[in-house]
PDB file of N, CA, C and O and ligand atoms in Angstrom:
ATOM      1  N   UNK A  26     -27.294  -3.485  -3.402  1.00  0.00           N
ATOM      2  CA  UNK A  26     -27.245  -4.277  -2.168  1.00  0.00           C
ATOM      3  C   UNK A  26     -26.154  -3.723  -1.273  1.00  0.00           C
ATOM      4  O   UNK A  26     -24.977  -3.471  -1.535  1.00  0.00           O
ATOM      5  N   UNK A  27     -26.590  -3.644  -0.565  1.00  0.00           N
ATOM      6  CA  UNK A  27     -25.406  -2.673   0.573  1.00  0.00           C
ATOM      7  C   UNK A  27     -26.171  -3.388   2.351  1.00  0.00           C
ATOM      8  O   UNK A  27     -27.311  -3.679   2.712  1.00  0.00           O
ATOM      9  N   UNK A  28     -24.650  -3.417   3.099  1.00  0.00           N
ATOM     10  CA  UNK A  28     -24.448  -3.982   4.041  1.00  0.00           C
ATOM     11  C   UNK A  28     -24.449  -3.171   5.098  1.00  0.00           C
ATOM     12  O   UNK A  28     -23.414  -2.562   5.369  1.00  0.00           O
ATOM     13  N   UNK A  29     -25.866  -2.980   6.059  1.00  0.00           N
ATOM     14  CA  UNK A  29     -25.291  -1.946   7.349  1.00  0.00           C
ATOM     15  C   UNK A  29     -25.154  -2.511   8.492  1.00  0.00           C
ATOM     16  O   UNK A  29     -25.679  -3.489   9.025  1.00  0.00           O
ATOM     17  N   UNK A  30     -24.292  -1.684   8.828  1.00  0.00           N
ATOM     18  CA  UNK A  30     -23.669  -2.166  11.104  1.00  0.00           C
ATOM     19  C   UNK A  30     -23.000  -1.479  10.892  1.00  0.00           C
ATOM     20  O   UNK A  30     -22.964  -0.410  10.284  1.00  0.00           O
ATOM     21  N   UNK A  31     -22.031  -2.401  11.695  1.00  0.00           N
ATOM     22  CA  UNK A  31     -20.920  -1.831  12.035  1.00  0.00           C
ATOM     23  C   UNK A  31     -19.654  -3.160  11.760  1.00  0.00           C
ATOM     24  O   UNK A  31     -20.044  -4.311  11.563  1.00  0.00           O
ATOM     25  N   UNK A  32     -18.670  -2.938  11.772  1.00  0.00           N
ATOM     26  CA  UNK A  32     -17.292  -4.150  11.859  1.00  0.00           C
ATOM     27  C   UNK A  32     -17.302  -5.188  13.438  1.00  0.00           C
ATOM     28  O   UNK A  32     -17.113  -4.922  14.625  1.00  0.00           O
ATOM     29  N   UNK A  33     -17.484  -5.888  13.008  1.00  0.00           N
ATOM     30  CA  UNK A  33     -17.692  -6.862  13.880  1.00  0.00           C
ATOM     31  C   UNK A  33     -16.388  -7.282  14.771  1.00  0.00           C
ATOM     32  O   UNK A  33     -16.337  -8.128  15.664  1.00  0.00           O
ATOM     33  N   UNK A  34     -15.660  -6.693  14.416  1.00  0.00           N
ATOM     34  CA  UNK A  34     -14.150  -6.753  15.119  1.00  0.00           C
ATOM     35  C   UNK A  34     -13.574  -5.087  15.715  1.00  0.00           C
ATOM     36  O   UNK A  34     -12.819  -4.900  16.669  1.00  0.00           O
ATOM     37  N   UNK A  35     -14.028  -4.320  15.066  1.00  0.00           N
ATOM     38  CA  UNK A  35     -13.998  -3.079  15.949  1.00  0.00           C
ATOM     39  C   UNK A  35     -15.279  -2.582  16.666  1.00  0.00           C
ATOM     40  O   UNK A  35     -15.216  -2.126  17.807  1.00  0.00           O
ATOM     41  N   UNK A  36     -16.170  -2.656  16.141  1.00  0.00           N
ATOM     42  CA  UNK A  36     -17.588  -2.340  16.316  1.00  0.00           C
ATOM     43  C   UNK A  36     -17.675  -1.154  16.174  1.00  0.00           C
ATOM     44  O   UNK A  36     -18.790  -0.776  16.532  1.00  0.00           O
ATOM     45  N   UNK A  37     -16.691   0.099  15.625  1.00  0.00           N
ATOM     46  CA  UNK A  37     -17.067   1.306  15.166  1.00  0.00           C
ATOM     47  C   UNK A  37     -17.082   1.461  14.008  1.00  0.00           C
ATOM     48  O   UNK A  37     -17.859   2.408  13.883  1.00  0.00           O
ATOM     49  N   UNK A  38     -16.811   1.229  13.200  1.00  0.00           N
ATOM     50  CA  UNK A  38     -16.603   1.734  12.104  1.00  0.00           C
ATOM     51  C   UNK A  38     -17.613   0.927  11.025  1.00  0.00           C
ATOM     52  O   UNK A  38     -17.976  -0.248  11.070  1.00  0.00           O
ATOM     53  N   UNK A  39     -17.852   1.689  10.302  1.00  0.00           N
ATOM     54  CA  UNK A  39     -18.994   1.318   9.292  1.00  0.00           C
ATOM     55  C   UNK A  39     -18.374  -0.413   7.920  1.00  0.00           C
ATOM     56  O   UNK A  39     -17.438  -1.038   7.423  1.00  0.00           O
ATOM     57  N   UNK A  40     -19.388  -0.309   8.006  1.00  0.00           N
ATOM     58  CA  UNK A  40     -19.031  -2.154   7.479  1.00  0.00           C
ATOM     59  C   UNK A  40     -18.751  -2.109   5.738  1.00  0.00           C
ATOM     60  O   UNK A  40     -19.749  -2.045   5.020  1.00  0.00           O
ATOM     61  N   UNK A  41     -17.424  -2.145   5.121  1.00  0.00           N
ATOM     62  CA  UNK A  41     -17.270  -2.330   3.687  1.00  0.00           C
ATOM     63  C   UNK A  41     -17.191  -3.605   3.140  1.00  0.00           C
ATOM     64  O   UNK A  41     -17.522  -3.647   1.955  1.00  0.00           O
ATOM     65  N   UNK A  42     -16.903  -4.496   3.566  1.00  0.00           N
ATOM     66  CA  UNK A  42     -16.430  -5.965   3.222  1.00  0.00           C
ATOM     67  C   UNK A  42     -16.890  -7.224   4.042  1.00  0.00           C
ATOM     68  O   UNK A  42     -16.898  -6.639   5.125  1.00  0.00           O
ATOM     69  N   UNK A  43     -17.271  -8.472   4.354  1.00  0.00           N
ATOM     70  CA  UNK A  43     -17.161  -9.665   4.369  1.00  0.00           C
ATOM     71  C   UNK A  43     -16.394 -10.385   4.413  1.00  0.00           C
ATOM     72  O   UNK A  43     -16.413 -10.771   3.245  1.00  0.00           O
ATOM     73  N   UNK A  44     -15.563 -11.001   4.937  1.00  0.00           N
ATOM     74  CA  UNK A  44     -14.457 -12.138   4.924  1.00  0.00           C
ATOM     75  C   UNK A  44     -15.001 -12.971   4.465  1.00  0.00           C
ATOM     76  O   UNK A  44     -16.088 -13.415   4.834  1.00  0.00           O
ATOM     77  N   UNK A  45     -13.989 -13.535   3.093  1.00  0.00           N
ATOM     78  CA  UNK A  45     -14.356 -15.186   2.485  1.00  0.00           C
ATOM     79  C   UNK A  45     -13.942 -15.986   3.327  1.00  0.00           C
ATOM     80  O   UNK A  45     -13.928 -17.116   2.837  1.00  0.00           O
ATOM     81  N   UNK A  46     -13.499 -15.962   4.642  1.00  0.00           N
ATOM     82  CA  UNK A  46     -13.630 -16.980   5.448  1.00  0.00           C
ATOM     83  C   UNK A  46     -14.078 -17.376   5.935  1.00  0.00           C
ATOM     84  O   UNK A  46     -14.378 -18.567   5.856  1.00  0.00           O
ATOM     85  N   UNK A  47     -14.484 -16.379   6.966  1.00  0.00           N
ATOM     86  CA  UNK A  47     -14.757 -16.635   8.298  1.00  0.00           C
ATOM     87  C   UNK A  47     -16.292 -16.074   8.190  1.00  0.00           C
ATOM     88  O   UNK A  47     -17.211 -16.493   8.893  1.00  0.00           O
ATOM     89  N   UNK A  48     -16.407 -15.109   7.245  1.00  0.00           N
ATOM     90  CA  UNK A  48     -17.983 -14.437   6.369  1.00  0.00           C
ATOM     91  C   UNK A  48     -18.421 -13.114   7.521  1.00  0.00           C
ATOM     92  O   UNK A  48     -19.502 -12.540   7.644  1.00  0.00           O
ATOM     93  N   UNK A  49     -16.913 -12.881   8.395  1.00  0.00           N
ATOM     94  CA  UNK A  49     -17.545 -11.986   9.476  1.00  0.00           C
ATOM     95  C   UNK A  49     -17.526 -10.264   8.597  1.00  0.00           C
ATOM     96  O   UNK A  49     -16.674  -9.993   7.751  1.00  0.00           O
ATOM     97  N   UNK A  50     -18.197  -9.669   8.859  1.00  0.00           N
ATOM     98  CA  UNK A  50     -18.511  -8.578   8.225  1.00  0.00           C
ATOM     99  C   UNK A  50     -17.103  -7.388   9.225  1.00  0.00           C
ATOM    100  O   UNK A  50     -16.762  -7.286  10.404  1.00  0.00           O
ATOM    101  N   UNK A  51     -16.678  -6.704   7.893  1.00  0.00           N
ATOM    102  CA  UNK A  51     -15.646  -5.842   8.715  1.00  0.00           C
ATOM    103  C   UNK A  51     -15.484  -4.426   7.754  1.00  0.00           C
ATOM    104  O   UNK A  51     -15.671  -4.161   6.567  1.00  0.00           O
ATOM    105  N   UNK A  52     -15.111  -3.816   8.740  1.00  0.00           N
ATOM    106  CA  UNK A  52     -14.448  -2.200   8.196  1.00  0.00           C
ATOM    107  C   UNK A  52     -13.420  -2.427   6.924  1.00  0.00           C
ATOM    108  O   UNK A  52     -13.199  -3.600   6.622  1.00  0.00           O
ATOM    109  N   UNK A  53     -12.997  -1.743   6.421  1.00  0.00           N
ATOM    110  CA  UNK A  53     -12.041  -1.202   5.400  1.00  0.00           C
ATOM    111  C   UNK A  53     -10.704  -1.272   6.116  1.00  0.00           C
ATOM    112  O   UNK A  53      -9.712  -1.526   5.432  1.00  0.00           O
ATOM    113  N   UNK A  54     -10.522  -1.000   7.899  1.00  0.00           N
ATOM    114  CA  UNK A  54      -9.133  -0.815   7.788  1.00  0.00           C
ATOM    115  C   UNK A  54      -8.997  -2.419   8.824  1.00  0.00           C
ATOM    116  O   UNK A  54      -8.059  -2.767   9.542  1.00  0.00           O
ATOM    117  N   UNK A  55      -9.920  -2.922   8.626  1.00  0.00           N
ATOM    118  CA  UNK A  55      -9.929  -5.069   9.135  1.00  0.00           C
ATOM    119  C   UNK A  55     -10.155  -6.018   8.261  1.00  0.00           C
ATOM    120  O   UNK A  55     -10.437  -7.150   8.654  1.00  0.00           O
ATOM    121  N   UNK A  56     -10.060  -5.686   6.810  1.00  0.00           N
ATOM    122  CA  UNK A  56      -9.762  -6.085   5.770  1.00  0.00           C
ATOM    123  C   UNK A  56      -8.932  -6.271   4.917  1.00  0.00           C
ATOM    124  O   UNK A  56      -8.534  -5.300   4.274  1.00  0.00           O
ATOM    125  N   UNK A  57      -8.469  -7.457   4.679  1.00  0.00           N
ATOM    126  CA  UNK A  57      -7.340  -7.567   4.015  1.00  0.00           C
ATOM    127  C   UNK A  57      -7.854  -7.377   2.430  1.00  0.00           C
ATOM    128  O   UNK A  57      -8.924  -7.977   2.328  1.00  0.00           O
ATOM    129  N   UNK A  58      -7.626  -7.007   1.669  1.00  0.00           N
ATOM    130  CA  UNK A  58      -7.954  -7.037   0.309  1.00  0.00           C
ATOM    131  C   UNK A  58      -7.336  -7.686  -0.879  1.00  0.00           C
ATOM    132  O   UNK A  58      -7.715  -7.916  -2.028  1.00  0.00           O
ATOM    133  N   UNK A  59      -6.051  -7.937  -0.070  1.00  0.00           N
ATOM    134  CA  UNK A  59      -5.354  -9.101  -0.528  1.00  0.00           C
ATOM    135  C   UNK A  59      -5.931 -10.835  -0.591  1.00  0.00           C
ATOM    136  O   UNK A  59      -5.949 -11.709  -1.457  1.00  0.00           O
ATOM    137  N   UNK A  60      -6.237 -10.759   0.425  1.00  0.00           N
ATOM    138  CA  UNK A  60      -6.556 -12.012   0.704  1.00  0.00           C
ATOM    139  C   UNK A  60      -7.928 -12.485   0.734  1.00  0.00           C
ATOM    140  O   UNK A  60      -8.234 -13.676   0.784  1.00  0.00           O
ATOM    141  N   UNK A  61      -8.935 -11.285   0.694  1.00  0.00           N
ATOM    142  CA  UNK A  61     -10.429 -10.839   0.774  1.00  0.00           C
ATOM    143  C   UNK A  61     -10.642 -11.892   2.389  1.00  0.00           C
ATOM    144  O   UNK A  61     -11.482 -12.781   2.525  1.00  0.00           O
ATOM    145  N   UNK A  62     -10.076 -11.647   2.973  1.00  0.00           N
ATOM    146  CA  UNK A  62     -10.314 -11.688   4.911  1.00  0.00           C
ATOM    147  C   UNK A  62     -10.253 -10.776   5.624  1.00  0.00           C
ATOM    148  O   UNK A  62      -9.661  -9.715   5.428  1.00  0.00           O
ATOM    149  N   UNK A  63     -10.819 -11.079   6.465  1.00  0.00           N
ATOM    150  CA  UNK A  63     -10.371  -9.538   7.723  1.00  0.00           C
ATOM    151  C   UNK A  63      -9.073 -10.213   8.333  1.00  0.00           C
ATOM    152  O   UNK A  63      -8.475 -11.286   8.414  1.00  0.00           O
ATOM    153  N   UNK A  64      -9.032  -8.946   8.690  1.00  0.00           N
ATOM    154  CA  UNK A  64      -7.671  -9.056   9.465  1.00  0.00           C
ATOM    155  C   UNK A  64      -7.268 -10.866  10.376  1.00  0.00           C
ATOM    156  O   UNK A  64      -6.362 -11.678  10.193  1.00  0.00           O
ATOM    157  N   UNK A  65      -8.334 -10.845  11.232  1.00  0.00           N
ATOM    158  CA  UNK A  65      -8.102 -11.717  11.793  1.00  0.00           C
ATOM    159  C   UNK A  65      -8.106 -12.856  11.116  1.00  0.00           C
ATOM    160  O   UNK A  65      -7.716 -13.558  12.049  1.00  0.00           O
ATOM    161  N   UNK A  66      -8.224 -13.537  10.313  1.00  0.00           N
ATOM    162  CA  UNK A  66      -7.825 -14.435   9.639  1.00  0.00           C
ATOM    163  C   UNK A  66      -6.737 -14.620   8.631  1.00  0.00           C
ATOM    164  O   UNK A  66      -6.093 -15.617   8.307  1.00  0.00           O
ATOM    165  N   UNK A  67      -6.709 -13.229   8.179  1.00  0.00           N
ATOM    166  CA  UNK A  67      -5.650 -12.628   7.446  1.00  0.00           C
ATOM    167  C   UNK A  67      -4.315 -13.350   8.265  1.00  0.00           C
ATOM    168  O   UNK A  67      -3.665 -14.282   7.792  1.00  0.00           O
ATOM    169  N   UNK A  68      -4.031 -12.640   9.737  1.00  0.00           N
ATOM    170  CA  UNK A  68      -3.313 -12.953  10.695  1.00  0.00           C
ATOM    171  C   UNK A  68      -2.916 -14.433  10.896  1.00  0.00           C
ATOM    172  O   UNK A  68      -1.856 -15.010  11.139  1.00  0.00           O
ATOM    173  N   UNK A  69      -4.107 -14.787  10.711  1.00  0.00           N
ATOM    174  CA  UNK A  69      -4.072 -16.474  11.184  1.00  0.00           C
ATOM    175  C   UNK A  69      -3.373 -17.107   9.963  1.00  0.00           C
ATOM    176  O   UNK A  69      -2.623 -18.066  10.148  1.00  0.00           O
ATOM    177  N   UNK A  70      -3.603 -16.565   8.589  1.00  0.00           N
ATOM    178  CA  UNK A  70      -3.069 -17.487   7.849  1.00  0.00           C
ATOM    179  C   UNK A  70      -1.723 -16.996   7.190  1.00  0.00           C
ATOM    180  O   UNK A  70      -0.875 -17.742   6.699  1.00  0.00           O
ATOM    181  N   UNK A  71      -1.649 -15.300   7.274  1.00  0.00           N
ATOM    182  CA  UNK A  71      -0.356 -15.420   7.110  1.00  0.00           C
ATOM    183  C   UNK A  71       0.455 -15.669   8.634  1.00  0.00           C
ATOM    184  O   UNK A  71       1.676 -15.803   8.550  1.00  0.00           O
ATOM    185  N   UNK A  72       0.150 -15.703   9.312  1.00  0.00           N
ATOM    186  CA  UNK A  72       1.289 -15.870  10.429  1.00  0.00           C
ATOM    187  C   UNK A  72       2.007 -16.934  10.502  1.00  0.00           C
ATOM    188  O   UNK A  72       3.114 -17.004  11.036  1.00  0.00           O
ATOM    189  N   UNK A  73       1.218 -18.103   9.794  1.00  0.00           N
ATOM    190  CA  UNK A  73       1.988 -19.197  10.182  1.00  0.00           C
ATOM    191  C   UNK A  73       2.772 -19.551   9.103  1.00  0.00           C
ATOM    192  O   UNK A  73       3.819 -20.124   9.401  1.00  0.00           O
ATOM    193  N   UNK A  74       2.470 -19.299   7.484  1.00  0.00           N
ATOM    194  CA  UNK A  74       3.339 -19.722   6.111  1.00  0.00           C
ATOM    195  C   UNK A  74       4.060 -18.159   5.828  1.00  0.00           C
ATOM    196  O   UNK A  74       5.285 -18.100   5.726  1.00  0.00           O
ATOM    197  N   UNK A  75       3.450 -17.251   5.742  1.00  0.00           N
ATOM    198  CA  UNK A  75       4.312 -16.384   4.775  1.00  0.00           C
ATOM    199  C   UNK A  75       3.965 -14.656   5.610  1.00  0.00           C
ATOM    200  O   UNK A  75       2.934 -14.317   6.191  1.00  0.00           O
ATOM    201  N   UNK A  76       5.021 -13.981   5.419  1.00  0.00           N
ATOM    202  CA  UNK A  76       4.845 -12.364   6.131  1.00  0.00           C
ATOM    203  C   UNK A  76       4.414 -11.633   5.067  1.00  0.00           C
ATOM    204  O   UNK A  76       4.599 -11.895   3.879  1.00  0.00           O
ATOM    205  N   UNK A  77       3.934 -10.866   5.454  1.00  0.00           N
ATOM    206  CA  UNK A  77       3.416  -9.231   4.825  1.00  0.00           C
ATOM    207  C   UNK A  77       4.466  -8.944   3.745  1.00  0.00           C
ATOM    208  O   UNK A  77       5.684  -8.779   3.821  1.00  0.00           O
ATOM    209  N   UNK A  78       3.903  -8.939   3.067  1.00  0.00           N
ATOM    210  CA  UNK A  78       5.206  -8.351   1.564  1.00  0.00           C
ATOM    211  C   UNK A  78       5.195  -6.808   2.032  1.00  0.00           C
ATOM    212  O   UNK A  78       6.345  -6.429   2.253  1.00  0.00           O
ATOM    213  N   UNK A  79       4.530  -6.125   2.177  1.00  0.00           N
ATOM    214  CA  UNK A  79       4.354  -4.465   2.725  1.00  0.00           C
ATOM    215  C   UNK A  79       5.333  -4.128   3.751  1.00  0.00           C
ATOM    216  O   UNK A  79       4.752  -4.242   4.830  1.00  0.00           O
ATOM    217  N   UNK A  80       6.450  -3.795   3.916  1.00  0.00           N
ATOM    218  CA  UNK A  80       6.859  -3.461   5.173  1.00  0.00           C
ATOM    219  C   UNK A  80       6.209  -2.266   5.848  1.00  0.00           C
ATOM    220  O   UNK A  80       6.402  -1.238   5.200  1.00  0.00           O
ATOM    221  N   UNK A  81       5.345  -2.051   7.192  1.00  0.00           N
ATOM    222  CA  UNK A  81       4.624  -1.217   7.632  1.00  0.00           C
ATOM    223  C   UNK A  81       5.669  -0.011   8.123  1.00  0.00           C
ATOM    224  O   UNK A  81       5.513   1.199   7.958  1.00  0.00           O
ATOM    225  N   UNK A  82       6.793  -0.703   8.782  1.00  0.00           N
ATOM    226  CA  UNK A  82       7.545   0.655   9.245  1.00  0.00           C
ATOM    227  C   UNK A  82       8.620   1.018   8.514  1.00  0.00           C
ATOM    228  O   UNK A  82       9.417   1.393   9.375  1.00  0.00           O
ATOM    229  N   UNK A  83       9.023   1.113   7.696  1.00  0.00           N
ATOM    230  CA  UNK A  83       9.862   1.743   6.621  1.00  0.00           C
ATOM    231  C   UNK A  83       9.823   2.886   6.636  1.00  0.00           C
ATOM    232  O   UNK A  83       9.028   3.641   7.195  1.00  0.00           O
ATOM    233  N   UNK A  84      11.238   3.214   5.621  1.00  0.00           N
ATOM    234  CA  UNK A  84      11.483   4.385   5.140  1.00  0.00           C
ATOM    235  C   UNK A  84      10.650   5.264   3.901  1.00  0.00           C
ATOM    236  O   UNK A  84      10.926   5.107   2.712  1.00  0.00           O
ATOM    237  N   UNK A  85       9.548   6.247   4.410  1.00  0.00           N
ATOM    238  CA  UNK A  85       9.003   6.614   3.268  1.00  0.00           C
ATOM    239  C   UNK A  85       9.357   7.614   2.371  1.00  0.00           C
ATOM    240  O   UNK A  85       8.381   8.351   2.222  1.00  0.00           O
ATOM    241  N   UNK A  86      10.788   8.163   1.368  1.00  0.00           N
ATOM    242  CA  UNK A  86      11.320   9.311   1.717  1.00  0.00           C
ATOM    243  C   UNK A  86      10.201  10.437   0.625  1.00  0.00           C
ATOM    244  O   UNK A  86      10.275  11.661   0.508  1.00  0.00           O
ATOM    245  N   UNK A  87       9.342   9.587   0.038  1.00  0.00           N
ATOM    246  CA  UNK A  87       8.245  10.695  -0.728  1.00  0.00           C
ATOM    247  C   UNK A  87       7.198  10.284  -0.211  1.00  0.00           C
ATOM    248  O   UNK A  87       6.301  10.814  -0.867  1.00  0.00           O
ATOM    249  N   UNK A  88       6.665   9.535   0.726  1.00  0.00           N
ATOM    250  CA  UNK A  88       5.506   9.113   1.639  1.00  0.00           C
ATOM    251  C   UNK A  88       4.471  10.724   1.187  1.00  0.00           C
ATOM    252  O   UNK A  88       3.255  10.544   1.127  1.00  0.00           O
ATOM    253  N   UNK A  89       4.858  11.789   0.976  1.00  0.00           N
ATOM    254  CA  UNK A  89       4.140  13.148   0.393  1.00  0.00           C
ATOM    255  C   UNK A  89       3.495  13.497  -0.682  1.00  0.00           C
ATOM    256  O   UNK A  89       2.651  14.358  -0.929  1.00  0.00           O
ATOM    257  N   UNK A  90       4.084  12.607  -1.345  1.00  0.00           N
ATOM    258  CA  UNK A  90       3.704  12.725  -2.573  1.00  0.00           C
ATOM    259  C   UNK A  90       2.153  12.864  -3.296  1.00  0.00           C
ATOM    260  O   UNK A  90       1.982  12.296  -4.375  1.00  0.00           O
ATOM    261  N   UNK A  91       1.219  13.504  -2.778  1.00  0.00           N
ATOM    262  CA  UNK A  91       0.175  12.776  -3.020  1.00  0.00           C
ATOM    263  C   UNK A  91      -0.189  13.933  -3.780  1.00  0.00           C
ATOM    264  O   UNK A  91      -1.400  14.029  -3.581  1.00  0.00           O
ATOM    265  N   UNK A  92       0.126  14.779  -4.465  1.00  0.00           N
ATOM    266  CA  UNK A  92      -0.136  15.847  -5.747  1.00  0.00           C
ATOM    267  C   UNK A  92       0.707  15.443  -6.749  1.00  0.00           C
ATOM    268  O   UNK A  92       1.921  15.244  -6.703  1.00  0.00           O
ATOM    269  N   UNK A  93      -0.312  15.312  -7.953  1.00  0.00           N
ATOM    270  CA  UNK A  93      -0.048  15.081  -9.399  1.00  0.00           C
ATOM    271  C   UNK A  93      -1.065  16.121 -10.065  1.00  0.00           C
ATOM    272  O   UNK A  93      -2.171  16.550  -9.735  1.00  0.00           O
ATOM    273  N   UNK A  94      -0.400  16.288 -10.905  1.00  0.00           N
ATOM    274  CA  UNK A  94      -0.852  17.708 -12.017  1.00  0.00           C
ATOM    275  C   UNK A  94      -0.652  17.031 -13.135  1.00  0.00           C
ATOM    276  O   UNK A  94      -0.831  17.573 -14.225  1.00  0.00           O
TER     277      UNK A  94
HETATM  278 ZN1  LIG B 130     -13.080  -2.533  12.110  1.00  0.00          ZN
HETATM  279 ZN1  LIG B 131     -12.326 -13.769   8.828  1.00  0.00          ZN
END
C-alpha cells in the first residue's frame, strides 16, 4: 500500500507519511517522526508546552563524520 501526490504543505515533494493528527499527508522533511505529525502540528503542539530537544543551530564539530569502516 503506498501513498501518491505530493505533501500537502509543500506541494513538491513526494508524500512519505500521514499526520496522526490532522491525517494531512506530508513529505519526509514536514514530518515530525517524533511525534508522527507534520510539521504543522508538530509546531502547534510543541510551541505552546515544550521546545525541540534537537538544537538546530549548534556546534557540529564532527557534523563529517559520515564514513565508518
Ligand atoms: Zn513537504
Ligand atoms: Zn498535522
Amino acid at each position: 500500500m503506498s501513498v501518491s501526490g505530493t505533501c500537502q504543505i509543500c506541494g513538491t515533494r513526494e508524500i512519505t507519511d500521514d499526520c496522526d493528527r490532522c491525517g494531512k499527508l506530508v513529505c519526509a522533511t514536514h514530518y515530525d517522526k517524533e511525534l508522527g505529525y507534520c510539521t504543522e502540528c508538530a509546531t502547534e503542539v510543541r510551541g505552546t508546552t515544550e521546545k525541540p530537544p534537537t538544537p538546530d543551530r549548534d556546534e557540529f564539530p564532527d557534523g563529517v563524520d559520515t564514513f565508518r569502516s
